[in-house]
Amino acid sequence: MSIATTTGGRRYRPFFWEEFTEAAAVRSQEKGRRQSAPVWAERGLRALRDGLGCEPGGAPAMRHLHRVELTDGQHAEQHLPGSYRAEHAALTLFGLHQQAAAAPVHRSGVGLGTAVRGLRVGLLSASSADRRLMAAATAQDLDELVQHLRGLIPLLRRADTGLDYTRLFRDLRDWLTLDNGRVLRAWGLQYTDPNANGSADAAVQDTSSKEADGRPFWAVCDPQLAESGARLAALRAGSGLQAGTVPAMWPFYRTRIGSQLRNKGALTRDLMAEHAALTLFGVHQQGRNTIMHTSDVSPGTACRLLLAKDSGADRTAIERRLGALLTSLDAGELGQHLRGLVPLLRRAGIGLDYDGLRRALRHWDDPQRPDEQSRIRARWDRDFHRDSTPQRT
């Protein structure tokens, strides 16, 4: 067994699955005769399998396999720390996964979303893989999440698909913390990564070929389709929530993000802007038979059309609403004011240019483009006061 040293000089003992994998790598380099697994590794795997279904700390044979250390006071507590519970879950899942596997199943860099995506090549249909990952992602607590993962592990073993158990431990540890959004976003972005497992990329959820060609959802949405209502409801579910944290929305993101950032669950400006635009479109399109994505119609143009269409509209109220929108300090505030405007436009049957809206949300408070907000604000204000045919914004 080894002791690792960090760049800061701190020494720590690797997790059991890391030690097991390292020992297997050493054995594979031995020449001549085949080397059997060390006694400590075999005993450890048996202990992990015995721990399945046990409460954390409830399997005595497992206790020496933990690397998360407990204080004397924590030993006496009924509620163990989340990190200890997460390591217990990761250990038992590793034991189940490694059972009868020919090679180590701990594979660095393979997140849960990537692993489940691999099941769509031959073993599961895309819709079945979708349901299993989303069931895990929408678990209400750690115990329910682990139950879903136990159902996935035998499938991963059959497909010879490994998993980064160090990353899984961290995901489980963060499940009920403020980092929960990062975990969800990482799983969703890994699962929908167009650069991973090329043969599995033909279908993302059950979307049509038009929706899978990279164009944003609002550009290809067909309100006449039977499934349109459910898709729009999925978009509305993300209103006011952080991008990537609503599993039902995962299939609708088209933002280009590198695989490394996807694995980390990075929250980029592009993703936040697309998320906000998607949720607004979900509200705007609700109950409308004609598409509400209308080129060349900025919020300023839409407010002008709203006044022209409804002679009884309160001009002062609309000007006040537009003014609040134009003076938004950041993209988050801009999105809030747009959520107040969009229902008015939906009732009046007035569309918006969602391509332009996404660009505005992306650049509104971008420190790399400090003048962009004033340019967008000026264009929208001109559009509101223009009397001629609306121009592209």
GROMACS .gro file of C-alpha atoms in nm, residues 9-145:
model
  137
    9GLY     CA    1   0.389   1.841   0.080
   10ARG     CA    2   0.084   1.697   0.260
   11ARG     CA    3   0.087   1.319   0.277
   12TYR     CA    4  -0.225   1.108   0.248
   13ARG     CA    5  -0.320   0.749   0.192
   14PRO     CA    6  -0.494   0.682  -0.142
   15PHE     CA    7  -0.848   0.550  -0.143
   16PHE     CA    8  -0.889   0.174  -0.144
   17TRP     CA    9  -0.998   0.168  -0.509
   18GLU     CA   10  -0.685   0.366  -0.602
   19GLU     CA   11  -0.462   0.123  -0.411
   20PHE     CA   12  -0.639  -0.172  -0.572
   21THR     CA   13  -0.590  -0.026  -0.921
   22GLU     CA   14  -0.225   0.058  -0.855
   23ALA     CA   15  -0.157  -0.296  -0.733
   24ALA     CA   16  -0.322  -0.436  -1.047
   25ALA     CA   17  -0.102  -0.214  -1.265
   26VAL     CA   18   0.210  -0.343  -1.089
   27ARG     CA   19   0.098  -0.703  -1.140
   28SER     CA   20   0.034  -0.642  -1.510
   29GLN     CA   21   0.395  -0.533  -1.551
   30GLU     CA   22   0.533  -0.849  -1.396
   31LYS     CA   23   0.693  -1.072  -1.657
   32GLY     CA   24   0.686  -1.449  -1.663
   33ARG     CA   25   0.412  -1.588  -1.446
   34ARG     CA   26   0.068  -1.446  -1.382
   35GLN     CA   27   0.044  -1.272  -1.047
   36SER     CA   28  -0.266  -1.320  -0.830
   37ALA     CA   29  -0.423  -1.032  -0.643
   38PRO     CA   30  -0.268  -0.955  -0.303
   39VAL     CA   31  -0.443  -1.106  -0.003
   40TRP     CA   32  -0.528  -0.760   0.132
   41ALA     CA   33  -0.703  -0.670  -0.196
   42GLU     CA   34  -0.915  -0.986  -0.202
   43ARG     CA   35  -1.011  -0.946   0.161
   44GLY     CA   36  -1.097  -0.584   0.099
   45LEU     CA   37  -1.333  -0.669  -0.187
   46ARG     CA   38  -1.507  -0.930   0.027
   47ALA     CA   39  -1.549  -0.676   0.303
   48LEU     CA   40  -1.700  -0.426   0.061
   49ARG     CA   41  -1.952  -0.676  -0.068
   50ASP     CA   42  -2.044  -0.761   0.292
   51GLY     CA   43  -2.104  -0.393   0.351
   52LEU     CA   44  -2.373  -0.365   0.082
   53GLY     CA   45  -2.698  -0.260   0.249
   54CYS     CA   46  -2.527  -0.180   0.579
   55GLU     CA   47  -2.531   0.160   0.740
   56PRO     CA   48  -2.202   0.354   0.721
   57GLY     CA   49  -1.982   0.228   1.003
   58GLY     CA   50  -2.204  -0.075   1.049
   59ALA     CA   51  -1.975  -0.326   0.875
   60PRO     CA   52  -1.672  -0.385   1.103
   61ALA     CA   53  -1.468  -0.549   0.824
   62MET     CA   54  -1.497  -0.229   0.618
   63ARG     CA   55  -1.375   0.017   0.876
   64HIS     CA   56  -1.005  -0.021   0.800
   65LEU     CA   57  -1.078   0.051   0.430
   66HIS     CA   58  -1.200   0.402   0.500
   67ARG     CA   59  -0.964   0.691   0.437
   68VAL     CA   60  -1.197   0.954   0.580
   69GLU     CA   61  -1.090   0.969   0.943
   70LEU     CA   62  -1.335   1.021   1.227
   71THR     CA   63  -1.268   1.192   1.557
   72ASP     CA   64  -1.358   1.021   1.884
   73GLY     CA   65  -1.657   1.249   1.912
   74GLN     CA   66  -1.778   1.161   1.563
   75HIS     CA   67  -1.746   0.791   1.641
   76ALA     CA   68  -1.996   0.841   1.921
   77GLU     CA   69  -2.244   1.042   1.716
   78GLN     CA   70  -2.549   0.885   1.554
   79HIS     CA   71  -2.510   1.098   1.239
   80LEU     CA   72  -2.175   1.047   1.069
   81PRO     CA   73  -2.022   1.323   0.852
   82GLY     CA   74  -2.134   1.338   0.492
   83SER     CA   75  -1.783   1.261   0.366
   84TYR     CA   76  -1.775   0.935   0.563
   85ARG     CA   77  -2.119   0.832   0.437
   86ALA     CA   78  -2.015   0.921   0.080
   87GLU     CA   79  -1.698   0.711   0.107
   88HIS     CA   80  -1.898   0.417   0.245
   89ALA     CA   81  -2.131   0.437  -0.056
   90ALA     CA   82  -1.842   0.467  -0.305
   91LEU     CA   83  -1.660   0.173  -0.144
   92THR     CA   84  -1.960  -0.059  -0.160
   93LEU     CA   85  -2.038   0.043  -0.517
   94PHE     CA   86  -1.675  -0.023  -0.613
   95GLY     CA   87  -1.692  -0.367  -0.451
   96LEU     CA   88  -2.007  -0.449  -0.647
   97HIS     CA   89  -1.855  -0.315  -0.971
   98GLN     CA   90  -1.521  -0.491  -0.930
   99GLN     CA   91  -1.677  -0.829  -0.851
  100ALA     CA   92  -1.568  -1.080  -1.120
  101ALA     CA   93  -1.436  -0.797  -1.340
  102ALA     CA   94  -1.125  -0.890  -1.537
  103ALA     CA   95  -0.962  -0.547  -1.506
  104PRO     CA   96  -0.981  -0.268  -1.247
  105VAL     CA   97  -1.304  -0.072  -1.283
  106HIS     CA   98  -1.170   0.246  -1.126
  107ARG     CA   99  -1.077   0.449  -1.433
  108SER     CA  100  -0.960   0.803  -1.385
  109GLY     CA  101  -1.151   1.071  -1.571
  110VAL     CA  102  -1.470   0.870  -1.638
  111GLY     CA  103  -1.759   1.056  -1.477
  112LEU     CA  104  -2.103   0.908  -1.419
  113GLY     CA  105  -2.258   1.085  -1.719
  114THR     CA  106  -1.983   0.956  -1.948
  115ALA     CA  107  -2.019   0.602  -1.812
  116VAL     CA  108  -2.396   0.592  -1.860
  117ARG     CA  109  -2.356   0.737  -2.206
  118GLY     CA  110  -2.138   0.438  -2.291
  119LEU     CA  111  -2.429   0.205  -2.211
  120ARG     CA  112  -2.614   0.341  -2.517
  121VAL     CA  113  -2.370   0.157  -2.743
  122GLY     CA  114  -2.533  -0.184  -2.769
  123LEU     CA  115  -2.651  -0.249  -2.412
  124LEU     CA  116  -2.931   0.004  -2.356
  125SER     CA  117  -3.149   0.216  -2.576
  126ALA     CA  118  -3.097   0.591  -2.552
  127SER     CA  119  -3.433   0.638  -2.380
  128SER     CA  120  -3.356   0.366  -2.122
  129ALA     CA  121  -3.016   0.518  -2.043
  130ASP     CA  122  -3.182   0.861  -2.017
  131ARG     CA  123  -3.436   0.735  -1.765
  132ARG     CA  124  -3.176   0.566  -1.547
  133LEU     CA  125  -2.945   0.866  -1.530
  134MET     CA  126  -3.229   1.110  -1.472
  135ALA     CA  127  -3.371   0.888  -1.196
  136ALA     CA  128  -3.035   0.908  -1.020
  137ALA     CA  129  -3.004   1.282  -1.084
  138THR     CA  130  -3.347   1.355  -0.935
  139ALA     CA  131  -3.294   1.146  -0.620
  140GLN     CA  132  -3.415   1.323  -0.308
  141ASP     CA  133  -3.134   1.211  -0.079
  142LEU     CA  134  -2.808   1.020  -0.075
  143ASP     CA  135  -2.969   0.686   0.008
  144GLU     CA  136  -3.206   0.706  -0.290
  145LEU     CA  137  -2.920   0.811  -0.517
   0.00000   0.00000   0.00000
